[in-house]
PDB file of C-alpha atoms in Angstrom:
ATOM      1  CA  UNK A  19      22.931 235.369 156.007  1.00 47.00           C
ATOM      2  CA  UNK A  20      23.711 233.023 158.682  1.00 52.00           C
ATOM      3  CA  UNK A  21      24.138 234.361 162.428  1.00 55.00           C
ATOM      4  CA  UNK A  22      27.593 234.402 164.155  1.00 58.00           C
ATOM      5  CA  UNK A  23      25.833 231.973 166.867  1.00 60.00           C
ATOM      6  CA  UNK A  24      24.892 229.832 163.513  1.00 57.00           C
ATOM      7  CA  UNK A  25      28.556 229.578 162.737  1.00 55.00           C
ATOM      8  CA  UNK A  26      29.933 229.284 165.716  1.00 59.00           C
ATOM      9  CA  UNK A  27      27.566 226.334 166.361  1.00 61.00           C
ATOM     10  CA  UNK A  28      28.636 224.949 163.164  1.00 55.00           C
ATOM     11  CA  UNK A  29      32.422 225.112 164.259  1.00 58.00           C
ATOM     12  CA  UNK A  30      31.949 223.400 167.353  1.00 63.00           C
ATOM     13  CA  UNK A  31      30.085 220.467 165.607  1.00 56.00           C
ATOM     14  CA  UNK A  32      32.693 220.387 163.206  1.00 63.00           C
ATOM     15  CA  UNK A  33      35.385 220.103 165.481  1.00 68.00           C
ATOM     16  CA  UNK A  34      33.351 217.538 167.777  1.00 70.00           C
ATOM     17  CA  UNK A  35      32.544 215.358 164.336  1.00 71.00           C
ATOM     18  CA  UNK A  36      36.589 215.548 163.449  1.00 76.00           C
ATOM     19  CA  UNK A  37      37.394 214.587 167.128  1.00 76.00           C
ATOM     20  CA  UNK A  38      35.319 211.281 167.309  1.00 71.00           C
ATOM     21  CA  UNK A  39      36.087 209.990 163.457  1.00 81.00           C
ATOM     22  CA  UNK A  40      37.475 206.731 163.810  1.00 90.00           C
ATOM     23  CA  UNK A  41      40.073 207.714 161.140  1.00 94.00           C
ATOM     24  CA  UNK A  42      43.144 208.963 162.940  1.00 96.00           C
ATOM     25  CA  UNK A  43      43.117 212.970 162.377  1.00 96.00           C
ATOM     26  CA  UNK A  44      45.389 215.826 163.411  1.00 97.00           C
ATOM     27  CA  UNK A  45      45.092 219.390 162.308  1.00 96.00           C
ATOM     28  CA  UNK A  46      47.492 222.406 161.651  1.00 97.00           C
ATOM     29  CA  UNK A  47      46.509 225.903 161.688  1.00 96.00           C
ATOM     30  CA  UNK A  48      48.569 228.148 159.389  1.00 96.00           C
ATOM     31  CA  UNK A  49      51.302 228.554 162.024  1.00 97.00           C
ATOM     32  CA  UNK A  50      51.823 225.201 161.985  1.00 97.00           C
ATOM     33  CA  UNK A  51      50.697 224.258 165.382  1.00 97.00           C
ATOM     34  CA  UNK A  52      48.114 221.275 166.606  1.00 97.00           C
ATOM     35  CA  UNK A  53      44.375 222.998 166.772  1.00 95.00           C
ATOM     36  CA  UNK A  54      43.158 219.286 166.719  1.00 95.00           C
ATOM     37  CA  UNK A  55      44.524 215.668 167.724  1.00 96.00           C
ATOM     38  CA  UNK A  56      41.381 213.389 167.533  1.00 95.00           C
ATOM     39  CA  UNK A  57      40.996 210.304 169.859  1.00 94.00           C
ATOM     40  CA  UNK A  58      41.764 207.989 166.901  1.00 95.00           C
ATOM     41  CA  UNK A  59      45.161 209.766 166.668  1.00 96.00           C
ATOM     42  CA  UNK A  60      45.671 209.416 170.265  1.00 96.00           C
ATOM     43  CA  UNK A  61      45.295 205.647 169.960  1.00 95.00           C
ATOM     44  CA  UNK A  62      47.274 205.271 167.290  1.00 96.00           C
ATOM     45  CA  UNK A  63      50.337 207.199 168.124  1.00 96.00           C
ATOM     46  CA  UNK A  64      49.705 206.754 172.137  1.00 96.00           C
ATOM     47  CA  UNK A  65      50.442 210.668 172.319  1.00 96.00           C
ATOM     48  CA  UNK A  66      47.283 212.288 174.334  1.00 96.00           C
ATOM     49  CA  UNK A  67      45.923 215.686 172.759  1.00 95.00           C
ATOM     50  CA  UNK A  68      47.028 217.752 175.852  1.00 96.00           C
ATOM     51  CA  UNK A  69      50.581 217.048 174.924  1.00 96.00           C
ATOM     52  CA  UNK A  70      50.549 218.404 171.188  1.00 96.00           C
ATOM     53  CA  UNK A  71      47.500 220.929 171.318  1.00 96.00           C
ATOM     54  CA  UNK A  72      48.876 224.373 170.640  1.00 96.00           C
ATOM     55  CA  UNK A  73      52.367 223.007 169.978  1.00 97.00           C
ATOM     56  CA  UNK A  74      54.299 222.212 166.678  1.00 96.00           C
ATOM     57  CA  UNK A  75      55.814 219.101 167.984  1.00 96.00           C
ATOM     58  CA  UNK A  76      53.317 216.570 166.143  1.00 97.00           C
ATOM     59  CA  UNK A  77      56.323 214.916 164.613  1.00 96.00           C
ATOM     60  CA  UNK A  78      57.496 213.448 167.964  1.00 95.00           C
ATOM     61  CA  UNK A  79      54.492 211.479 167.298  1.00 96.00           C
ATOM     62  CA  UNK A  80      55.658 209.815 164.356  1.00 96.00           C
ATOM     63  CA  UNK A  81      59.761 210.203 164.430  1.00 94.00           C
ATOM     64  CA  UNK A  82      62.513 209.968 166.794  1.00 91.00           C
ATOM     65  CA  UNK A  83      64.081 213.143 165.255  1.00 92.00           C
ATOM     66  CA  UNK A  84      62.671 216.142 164.269  1.00 94.00           C
ATOM     67  CA  UNK A  85      61.353 216.495 160.711  1.00 95.00           C
ATOM     68  CA  UNK A  86      58.319 217.536 158.576  1.00 96.00           C
ATOM     69  CA  UNK A  87      55.115 215.900 158.516  1.00 96.00           C
ATOM     70  CA  UNK A  88      52.950 215.672 155.158  1.00 96.00           C
ATOM     71  CA  UNK A  89      50.467 218.630 156.561  1.00 97.00           C
ATOM     72  CA  UNK A  90      53.679 220.800 156.936  1.00 97.00           C
ATOM     73  CA  UNK A  91      54.732 220.681 153.748  1.00 95.00           C
ATOM     74  CA  UNK A  92      51.620 221.800 152.683  1.00 95.00           C
ATOM     75  CA  UNK A  93      51.577 224.826 154.681  1.00 95.00           C
ATOM     76  CA  UNK A  94      54.819 225.210 153.370  1.00 94.00           C
ATOM     77  CA  UNK A  95      53.914 224.623 149.961  1.00 92.00           C
ATOM     78  CA  UNK A  96      57.270 222.326 149.530  1.00 92.00           C
ATOM     79  CA  UNK A  97      56.054 219.377 147.698  1.00 91.00           C
ATOM     80  CA  UNK A  98      59.122 218.993 146.125  1.00 90.00           C
ATOM     81  CA  UNK A  99      60.400 218.032 149.609  1.00 92.00           C
ATOM     82  CA  UNK A 100      58.362 214.688 149.482  1.00 92.00           C
ATOM     83  CA  UNK A 101      61.128 212.544 147.341  1.00 91.00           C
ATOM     84  CA  UNK A 102      63.660 213.191 150.410  1.00 91.00           C
ATOM     85  CA  UNK A 103      60.777 212.258 153.363  1.00 93.00           C
ATOM     86  CA  UNK A 104      58.557 209.641 152.207  1.00 92.00           C
ATOM     87  CA  UNK A 105      58.948 205.985 150.824  1.00 86.00           C
ATOM     88  CA  UNK A 106      56.411 206.575 148.053  1.00 89.00           C
ATOM     89  CA  UNK A 107      54.045 209.431 147.223  1.00 87.00           C
ATOM     90  CA  UNK A 108      51.745 210.907 144.717  1.00 85.00           C
ATOM     91  CA  UNK A 109      53.200 213.013 142.169  1.00 76.00           C
ATOM     92  CA  UNK A 110      54.245 215.952 143.584  1.00 68.00           C
ATOM     93  CA  UNK A 111      52.049 219.042 142.210  1.00 67.00           C
ATOM     94  CA  UNK A 112      50.310 222.011 143.401  1.00 66.00           C
ATOM     95  CA  UNK A 113      50.233 221.476 147.430  1.00 65.00           C
ATOM     96  CA  UNK A 114      47.194 223.786 147.694  1.00 70.00           C
ATOM     97  CA  UNK A 115      45.260 220.729 146.359  1.00 84.00           C
ATOM     98  CA  UNK A 116      46.658 218.228 149.181  1.00 92.00           C
ATOM     99  CA  UNK A 117      49.149 215.918 149.195  1.00 94.00           C
ATOM    100  CA  UNK A 118      49.257 212.038 149.781  1.00 94.00           C
ATOM    101  CA  UNK A 119      51.993 209.823 150.524  1.00 95.00           C
ATOM    102  CA  UNK A 120      53.337 206.475 152.303  1.00 95.00           C
ATOM    103  CA  UNK A 121      56.101 205.918 154.688  1.00 94.00           C
ATOM    104  CA  UNK A 122      57.248 203.895 157.875  1.00 94.00           C
ATOM    105  CA  UNK A 123      56.907 205.491 160.890  1.00 94.00           C
ATOM    106  CA  UNK A 124      58.839 204.728 164.178  1.00 91.00           C
ATOM    107  CA  UNK A 125      56.303 205.880 166.557  1.00 93.00           C
ATOM    108  CA  UNK A 126      58.186 206.152 169.664  1.00 93.00           C
ATOM    109  CA  UNK A 127      55.358 206.425 172.097  1.00 92.00           C
ATOM    110  CA  UNK A 128      53.726 203.326 171.360  1.00 91.00           C
ATOM    111  CA  UNK A 129      57.115 201.388 170.328  1.00 91.00           C
ATOM    112  CA  UNK A 130      55.900 200.340 167.387  1.00 90.00           C
ATOM    113  CA  UNK A 131      57.014 201.110 163.774  1.00 92.00           C
ATOM    114  CA  UNK A 132      54.336 201.555 161.372  1.00 95.00           C
ATOM    115  CA  UNK A 133      53.634 201.982 158.249  1.00 95.00           C
ATOM    116  CA  UNK A 134      51.074 204.769 157.128  1.00 96.00           C
ATOM    117  CA  UNK A 135      49.281 206.094 154.238  1.00 96.00           C
ATOM    118  CA  UNK A 136      49.157 210.074 155.096  1.00 96.00           C
ATOM    119  CA  UNK A 137      46.841 212.444 153.163  1.00 96.00           C
ATOM    120  CA  UNK A 138      47.039 216.127 153.910  1.00 96.00           C
ATOM    121  CA  UNK A 139      44.225 218.328 152.766  1.00 94.00           C
ATOM    122  CA  UNK A 140      44.301 222.129 153.193  1.00 95.00           C
ATOM    123  CA  UNK A 141      41.111 224.257 154.525  1.00 93.00           C
ATOM    124  CA  UNK A 142      40.673 227.927 152.889  1.00 93.00           C
ATOM    125  CA  UNK A 143      38.294 230.770 153.953  1.00 89.00           C
ATOM    126  CA  UNK A 144      35.936 232.482 151.258  1.00 89.00           C
ATOM    127  CA  UNK A 145      39.034 234.849 150.119  1.00 91.00           C
ATOM    128  CA  UNK A 146      41.382 231.676 149.551  1.00 91.00           C
ATOM    129  CA  UNK A 147      43.553 232.230 152.684  1.00 94.00           C
ATOM    130  CA  UNK A 148      44.758 228.808 153.880  1.00 94.00           C
ATOM    131  CA  UNK A 149      43.325 228.811 157.341  1.00 93.00           C
ATOM    132  CA  UNK A 150      44.726 224.916 157.963  1.00 95.00           C
ATOM    133  CA  UNK A 151      45.511 221.574 157.109  1.00 96.00           C
ATOM    134  CA  UNK A 152      43.699 218.422 157.914  1.00 95.00           C
ATOM    135  CA  UNK A 153      46.058 215.088 157.969  1.00 97.00           C
ATOM    136  CA  UNK A 154      44.362 211.761 158.071  1.00 96.00           C
ATOM    137  CA  UNK A 155      46.482 208.467 158.355  1.00 97.00           C
ATOM    138  CA  UNK A 156      45.786 205.196 157.678  1.00 96.00           C
ATOM    139  CA  UNK A 157      47.667 202.025 159.570  1.00 95.00           C
ATOM    140  CA  UNK A 158      48.692 199.961 156.307  1.00 94.00           C
ATOM    141  CA  UNK A 159      51.468 197.863 158.431  1.00 93.00           C
ATOM    142  CA  UNK A 160      49.835 194.445 157.641  1.00 92.00           C
ATOM    143  CA  UNK A 161      49.111 195.074 154.012  1.00 91.00           C
ATOM    144  CA  UNK A 162      52.893 196.330 153.313  1.00 90.00           C
ATOM    145  CA  UNK A 163      54.255 193.176 155.164  1.00 86.00           C
ATOM    146  CA  UNK A 164      52.226 190.998 153.416  1.00 83.00           C
ATOM    147  CA  UNK A 165      53.131 192.776 150.104  1.00 82.00           C
ATOM    148  CA  UNK A 166      56.514 192.713 151.124  1.00 76.00           C
ATOM    149  CA  UNK A 167      56.453 188.774 151.911  1.00 74.00           C
ATOM    150  CA  UNK A 168      54.861 188.221 148.602  1.00 73.00           C
ATOM    151  CA  UNK A 169      57.693 189.983 147.084  1.00 74.00           C
ATOM    152  CA  UNK A 170      60.418 188.254 148.534  1.00 67.00           C
ATOM    153  CA  UNK A 171      58.886 184.869 147.458  1.00 70.00           C
ATOM    154  CA  UNK A 172      59.000 186.277 143.823  1.00 77.00           C
ATOM    155  CA  UNK A 173      62.911 186.936 144.288  1.00 87.00           C
ATOM    156  CA  UNK A 174      63.904 184.213 146.524  1.00 91.00           C
ATOM    157  CA  UNK A 175      64.879 180.709 146.588  1.00 93.00           C
ATOM    158  CA  UNK A 176      62.567 178.824 148.610  1.00 89.00           C
ATOM    159  CA  UNK A 177      65.315 176.506 150.078  1.00 95.00           C
ATOM    160  CA  UNK A 178      68.127 178.518 150.666  1.00 95.00           C
ATOM    161  CA  UNK A 179      67.077 182.009 151.019  1.00 93.00           C
ATOM    162  CA  UNK A 180      69.218 183.100 148.598  1.00 95.00           C
ATOM    163  CA  UNK A 181      68.073 184.714 145.286  1.00 94.00           C
ATOM    164  CA  UNK A 182      66.352 182.917 143.006  1.00 94.00           C
ATOM    165  CA  UNK A 183      67.254 182.132 139.034  1.00 94.00           C
ATOM    166  CA  UNK A 184      64.853 184.927 138.123  1.00 91.00           C
ATOM    167  CA  UNK A 185      66.333 187.409 140.323  1.00 92.00           C
ATOM    168  CA  UNK A 186      69.757 186.341 138.733  1.00 94.00           C
ATOM    169  CA  UNK A 187      68.857 186.744 135.278  1.00 93.00           C
ATOM    170  CA  UNK A 188      67.235 190.294 136.340  1.00 90.00           C
ATOM    171  CA  UNK A 189      70.613 191.364 138.099  1.00 92.00           C
ATOM    172  CA  UNK A 190      72.521 190.124 135.355  1.00 94.00           C
ATOM    173  CA  UNK A 191      70.813 192.391 132.525  1.00 93.00           C
ATOM    174  CA  UNK A 192      70.922 195.306 134.845  1.00 91.00           C
ATOM    175  CA  UNK A 193      74.514 195.215 135.867  1.00 93.00           C
ATOM    176  CA  UNK A 194      75.906 194.411 132.593  1.00 94.00           C
ATOM    177  CA  UNK A 195      74.554 197.697 131.381  1.00 91.00           C
ATOM    178  CA  UNK A 196      75.727 199.590 134.206  1.00 91.00           C
ATOM    179  CA  UNK A 197      79.012 198.147 133.854  1.00 93.00           C
ATOM    180  CA  UNK A 198      79.005 198.583 129.832  1.00 93.00           C
ATOM    181  CA  UNK A 199      77.984 202.364 130.399  1.00 90.00           C
ATOM    182  CA  UNK A 200      80.756 202.957 133.247  1.00 92.00           C
ATOM    183  CA  UNK A 201      83.466 200.746 130.955  1.00 94.00           C
ATOM    184  CA  UNK A 202      84.003 198.867 133.656  1.00 95.00           C
ATOM    185  CA  UNK A 203      84.761 194.949 134.429  1.00 95.00           C
ATOM    186  CA  UNK A 204      82.108 192.646 135.966  1.00 96.00           C
ATOM    187  CA  UNK A 205      82.315 188.947 137.089  1.00 96.00           C
ATOM    188  CA  UNK A 206      80.701 185.863 137.686  1.00 97.00           C
ATOM    189  CA  UNK A 207      81.061 182.691 139.485  1.00 98.00           C
ATOM    190  CA  UNK A 208      79.258 179.356 138.803  1.00 98.00           C
ATOM    191  CA  UNK A 209      79.456 177.177 141.809  1.00 98.00           C
ATOM    192  CA  UNK A 210      78.788 173.516 141.990  1.00 97.00           C
ATOM    193  CA  UNK A 211      78.333 171.167 144.905  1.00 98.00           C
ATOM    194  CA  UNK A 212      80.644 168.042 144.030  1.00 97.00           C
ATOM    195  CA  UNK A 213      79.129 164.760 143.733  1.00 97.00           C
ATOM    196  CA  UNK A 214      75.909 166.337 145.079  1.00 97.00           C
ATOM    197  CA  UNK A 215      73.925 163.368 143.408  1.00 96.00           C
ATOM    198  CA  UNK A 216      76.000 160.696 145.570  1.00 97.00           C
ATOM    199  CA  UNK A 217      75.470 163.091 148.606  1.00 97.00           C
ATOM    200  CA  UNK A 218      71.654 162.923 148.011  1.00 95.00           C
ATOM    201  CA  UNK A 219      71.876 158.894 147.475  1.00 95.00           C
ATOM    202  CA  UNK A 220      74.131 158.379 150.773  1.00 96.00           C
ATOM    203  CA  UNK A 221      72.349 160.642 153.078  1.00 96.00           C
ATOM    204  CA  UNK A 222      68.859 161.157 152.054  1.00 96.00           C
ATOM    205  CA  UNK A 223      67.240 164.292 150.633  1.00 95.00           C
ATOM    206  CA  UNK A 224      66.809 165.720 153.862  1.00 96.00           C
ATOM    207  CA  UNK A 225      70.607 166.184 154.413  1.00 96.00           C
ATOM    208  CA  UNK A 226      70.574 167.180 151.065  1.00 96.00           C
ATOM    209  CA  UNK A 227      68.653 169.827 151.469  1.00 97.00           C
ATOM    210  CA  UNK A 228      70.736 170.618 154.622  1.00 97.00           C
ATOM    211  CA  UNK A 229      73.510 170.630 152.885  1.00 97.00           C
ATOM    212  CA  UNK A 230      72.585 172.926 150.409  1.00 97.00           C
ATOM    213  CA  UNK A 231      71.214 175.482 152.839  1.00 97.00           C
ATOM    214  CA  UNK A 232      74.926 175.434 154.710  1.00 97.00           C
ATOM    215  CA  UNK A 233      76.322 175.919 151.146  1.00 97.00           C
ATOM    216  CA  UNK A 234      74.129 178.803 150.577  1.00 97.00           C
ATOM    217  CA  UNK A 235      74.862 180.103 154.202  1.00 97.00           C
ATOM    218  CA  UNK A 236      78.840 180.132 153.157  1.00 97.00           C
ATOM    219  CA  UNK A 237      77.983 181.889 150.061  1.00 97.00           C
ATOM    220  CA  UNK A 238      75.685 184.716 152.214  1.00 95.00           C
ATOM    221  CA  UNK A 239      78.764 185.710 154.380  1.00 96.00           C
ATOM    222  CA  UNK A 240      81.241 185.404 151.587  1.00 96.00           C
ATOM    223  CA  UNK A 241      79.693 187.613 149.164  1.00 95.00           C
ATOM    224  CA  UNK A 242      79.015 190.545 151.314  1.00 90.00           C
ATOM    225  CA  UNK A 243      79.189 193.887 149.019  1.00 92.00           C
ATOM    226  CA  UNK A 244      75.561 195.339 148.666  1.00 90.00           C
ATOM    227  CA  UNK A 245      76.238 195.408 144.820  1.00 92.00           C
ATOM    228  CA  UNK A 246      76.957 191.812 144.495  1.00 95.00           C
ATOM    229  CA  UNK A 247      74.314 189.163 144.601  1.00 95.00           C
ATOM    230  CA  UNK A 248      74.686 185.335 145.628  1.00 96.00           C
ATOM    231  CA  UNK A 249      71.699 183.096 143.746  1.00 96.00           C
ATOM    232  CA  UNK A 250      70.789 179.524 143.664  1.00 96.00           C
ATOM    233  CA  UNK A 251      71.299 178.997 140.001  1.00 96.00           C
ATOM    234  CA  UNK A 252      69.594 175.428 139.785  1.00 92.00           C
ATOM    235  CA  UNK A 253      69.742 172.181 141.165  1.00 93.00           C
ATOM    236  CA  UNK A 254      73.403 171.721 143.272  1.00 96.00           C
ATOM    237  CA  UNK A 255      74.827 174.987 141.435  1.00 97.00           C
ATOM    238  CA  UNK A 256      74.924 178.393 142.569  1.00 98.00           C
ATOM    239  CA  UNK A 257      75.989 181.633 141.077  1.00 97.00           C
ATOM    240  CA  UNK A 258      77.436 184.960 142.069  1.00 98.00           C
ATOM    241  CA  UNK A 259      77.497 188.566 140.181  1.00 97.00           C
ATOM    242  CA  UNK A 260      79.930 191.178 141.243  1.00 96.00           C
ATOM    243  CA  UNK A 261      79.962 194.380 139.565  1.00 95.00           C
ATOM    244  CA  UNK A 262      82.781 196.511 138.937  1.00 95.00           C
ATOM    245  CA  UNK A 263      85.068 193.455 139.555  1.00 96.00           C
ATOM    246  CA  UNK A 264      88.039 192.135 137.842  1.00 94.00           C
ATOM    247  CA  UNK A 265      89.129 188.553 137.784  1.00 94.00           C
ATOM    248  CA  UNK A 266      91.413 189.222 140.477  1.00 94.00           C
ATOM    249  CA  UNK A 267      88.737 190.143 142.746  1.00 95.00           C
ATOM    250  CA  UNK A 268      86.582 187.442 141.743  1.00 95.00           C
ATOM    251  CA  UNK A 269      89.202 184.779 142.303  1.00 96.00           C
ATOM    252  CA  UNK A 270      90.011 186.249 145.953  1.00 96.00           C
ATOM    253  CA  UNK A 271      85.860 185.942 146.572  1.00 97.00           C
ATOM    254  CA  UNK A 272      86.033 182.281 145.327  1.00 97.00           C
ATOM    255  CA  UNK A 273      89.360 181.519 147.659  1.00 96.00           C
ATOM    256  CA  UNK A 274      87.137 182.719 150.427  1.00 97.00           C
ATOM    257  CA  UNK A 275      84.012 180.386 149.441  1.00 97.00           C
ATOM    258  CA  UNK A 276      86.120 177.432 148.968  1.00 97.00           C
ATOM    259  CA  UNK A 277      87.942 178.166 152.765  1.00 97.00           C
ATOM    260  CA  UNK A 278      85.049 178.646 154.524  1.00 97.00           C
ATOM    261  CA  UNK A 279      83.587 175.251 153.102  1.00 97.00           C
ATOM    262  CA  UNK A 280      86.713 173.692 154.055  1.00 96.00           C
ATOM    263  CA  UNK A 281      86.364 175.165 157.534  1.00 96.00           C
ATOM    264  CA  UNK A 282      82.691 173.763 157.732  1.00 95.00           C
ATOM    265  CA  UNK A 283      84.047 170.133 157.022  1.00 96.00           C
ATOM    266  CA  UNK A 284      80.718 168.403 156.359  1.00 96.00           C
ATOM    267  CA  UNK A 285      81.393 164.783 155.936  1.00 96.00           C
ATOM    268  CA  UNK A 286      80.700 163.168 152.468  1.00 97.00           C
ATOM    269  CA  UNK A 287      81.605 159.529 152.293  1.00 94.00           C
ATOM    270  CA  UNK A 288      80.395 158.924 148.902  1.00 94.00           C
ATOM    271  CA  UNK A 289      82.629 161.813 147.029  1.00 94.00           C
ATOM    272  CA  UNK A 290      85.096 160.544 144.596  1.00 93.00           C
ATOM    273  CA  UNK A 291      87.247 163.805 145.467  1.00 94.00           C
ATOM    274  CA  UNK A 292      87.248 164.052 149.417  1.00 94.00           C
ATOM    275  CA  UNK A 293      86.307 162.838 152.514  1.00 94.00           C
ATOM    276  CA  UNK A 294      84.253 166.041 153.097  1.00 96.00           C
ATOM    277  CA  UNK A 295      81.987 168.112 150.836  1.00 97.00           C
ATOM    278  CA  UNK A 296      83.705 170.228 148.141  1.00 97.00           C
ATOM    279  CA  UNK A 297      83.205 172.681 145.659  1.00 97.00           C
ATOM    280  CA  UNK A 298      83.898 173.363 141.924  1.00 97.00           C
ATOM    281  CA  UNK A 299      84.295 176.939 140.949  1.00 97.00           C
ATOM    282  CA  UNK A 300      84.163 178.717 137.327  1.00 97.00           C
ATOM    283  CA  UNK A 301      84.941 182.501 137.422  1.00 97.00           C
ATOM    284  CA  UNK A 302      84.939 184.712 134.060  1.00 96.00           C
ATOM    285  CA  UNK A 303      85.248 188.554 133.980  1.00 95.00           C
ATOM    286  CA  UNK A 304      85.341 191.229 131.076  1.00 90.00           C
ATOM    287  CA  UNK A 305      83.969 194.448 130.508  1.00 94.00           C
ATOM    288  CA  UNK A 306      80.820 194.480 128.673  1.00 93.00           C
ATOM    289  CA  UNK A 307      80.829 195.760 125.199  1.00 90.00           C
ATOM    290  CA  UNK A 308      78.584 195.830 122.216  1.00 87.00           C
ATOM    291  CA  UNK A 309      80.291 192.825 120.614  1.00 87.00           C
ATOM    292  CA  UNK A 310      79.341 190.776 123.800  1.00 88.00           C
ATOM    293  CA  UNK A 311      76.420 189.637 125.521  1.00 91.00           C
ATOM    294  CA  UNK A 312      75.616 189.184 129.187  1.00 93.00           C
ATOM    295  CA  UNK A 313      75.139 185.460 128.258  1.00 94.00           C
ATOM    296  CA  UNK A 314      78.716 185.039 127.306  1.00 94.00           C
ATOM    297  CA  UNK A 315      79.981 186.446 130.374  1.00 95.00           C
ATOM    298  CA  UNK A 316      77.869 183.586 131.936  1.00 96.00           C
ATOM    299  CA  UNK A 317      78.897 180.793 129.306  1.00 95.00           C
ATOM    300  CA  UNK A 318      82.652 182.009 129.948  1.00 95.00           C
ATOM    301  CA  UNK A 319      82.321 181.158 133.851  1.00 96.00           C
ATOM    302  CA  UNK A 320      80.840 177.636 132.748  1.00 96.00           C
ATOM    303  CA  UNK A 321      83.222 176.929 130.606  1.00 95.00           C
ATOM    304  CA  UNK A 322      85.943 177.142 133.679  1.00 96.00           C
ATOM    305  CA  UNK A 323      83.223 175.370 135.738  1.00 97.00           C
ATOM    306  CA  UNK A 324      83.507 172.612 133.381  1.00 95.00           C
ATOM    307  CA  UNK A 325      87.141 172.493 133.383  1.00 94.00           C
ATOM    308  CA  UNK A 326      87.477 172.628 136.948  1.00 95.00           C
ATOM    309  CA  UNK A 327      85.191 169.413 137.206  1.00 95.00           C
ATOM    310  CA  UNK A 328      87.661 167.626 134.335  1.00 94.00           C
ATOM    311  CA  UNK A 329      90.633 168.611 136.559  1.00 94.00           C
ATOM    312  CA  UNK A 330      89.593 167.010 139.267  1.00 95.00           C
ATOM    313  CA  UNK A 331      87.139 169.064 141.353  1.00 96.00           C
ATOM    314  CA  UNK A 332      87.499 170.714 144.435  1.00 97.00           C
ATOM    315  CA  UNK A 333      89.145 173.548 142.710  1.00 96.00           C
ATOM    316  CA  UNK A 334      88.482 177.349 140.984  1.00 96.00           C
ATOM    317  CA  UNK A 335      89.224 177.655 137.328  1.00 96.00           C
ATOM    318  CA  UNK A 336      89.082 180.928 135.821  1.00 92.00           C
ATOM    319  CA  UNK A 337      88.783 182.673 132.486  1.00 80.00           C
ATOM    320  CA  UNK A 338      88.540 186.082 131.197  1.00 51.00           C
ATOM    321  CA  UNK A 339      88.641 186.295 127.255  1.00 46.00           C
ATOM    322  CA  UNK A 340      85.974 184.884 124.880  1.00 40.00           C
ATOM    323  CA  UNK A 341      89.201 183.309 123.111  1.00 36.00           C
ATOM    324  CA  UNK A 342      89.384 180.881 126.180  1.00 40.00           C
ATOM    325  CA  UNK A 343      85.654 180.400 125.945  1.00 37.00           C
ATOM    326  CA  UNK A 344      86.224 179.191 121.994  1.00 33.00           C
ATOM    327  CA  UNK A 345      88.588 177.065 122.813  1.00 33.00           C
ATOM    328  CA  UNK A 346      87.292 175.183 125.526  1.00 33.00           C
TER     329      UNK A 346
END
């Protein structure tokens, strides 16, 4: 049986070992007070150990406002709180087995916003009494930013920065199902830059790209509801999805876009419609049902755009009934 001196020596060794681990680590006792704050944790957070040892203010190293850290949730046996506190986490289970999560932290002392992967593991005595919780931290900021950049490339158009066609198609299907469940109308705008081929032939492709970027910027500014989506549909064509929107609302947005393009007053000397860049817009809106598909809404907007072009361009034309699409 080990002597008390041997036990004490083992404890001192364990503490010193933890202090010099390269992984940022801190330990809370059963009263949720900091008993270890290692050197790597000091470097990560900018908070020296003497400021937090013996206190319950470890949260100050990671957040501007008081909130629980992962170790607190283990000590309080509240794994169900992970959803509201962490961006992502392992499936909440028995907190006596430890918890794992990831989150953005503001890091007030080092004036940085870091994405941290966090593990919190409990320590029990021989009788099963919870003595402390060890929380370890890994800085995953660079990996997270790289992941976000790749995700952005997958959903955004490289030239204009708007959503790409893939994003448009996915959003259309999702909102179609949502509006069908809610029994509410949704709308689509198809937007075409008039005589864009002539613009490219006259001013060159670099100017053409700049023109498309200017039009995209207008769409980004004028389509501002969080639920709406402006996308580059292909070539010189753009599209807008507006959930929970009737035709009147869609036309209001279309008029805003047209007015903003007029205010840009981009020269287009080769245009057969005007001496500046203009748009043709087709608008459609109806309530999704089992008899209709999301593609029907786009087809209706496309038919309206076709009419706008054949009626002289530089205008908005709408259709809100499938019957109109058939007539077109």
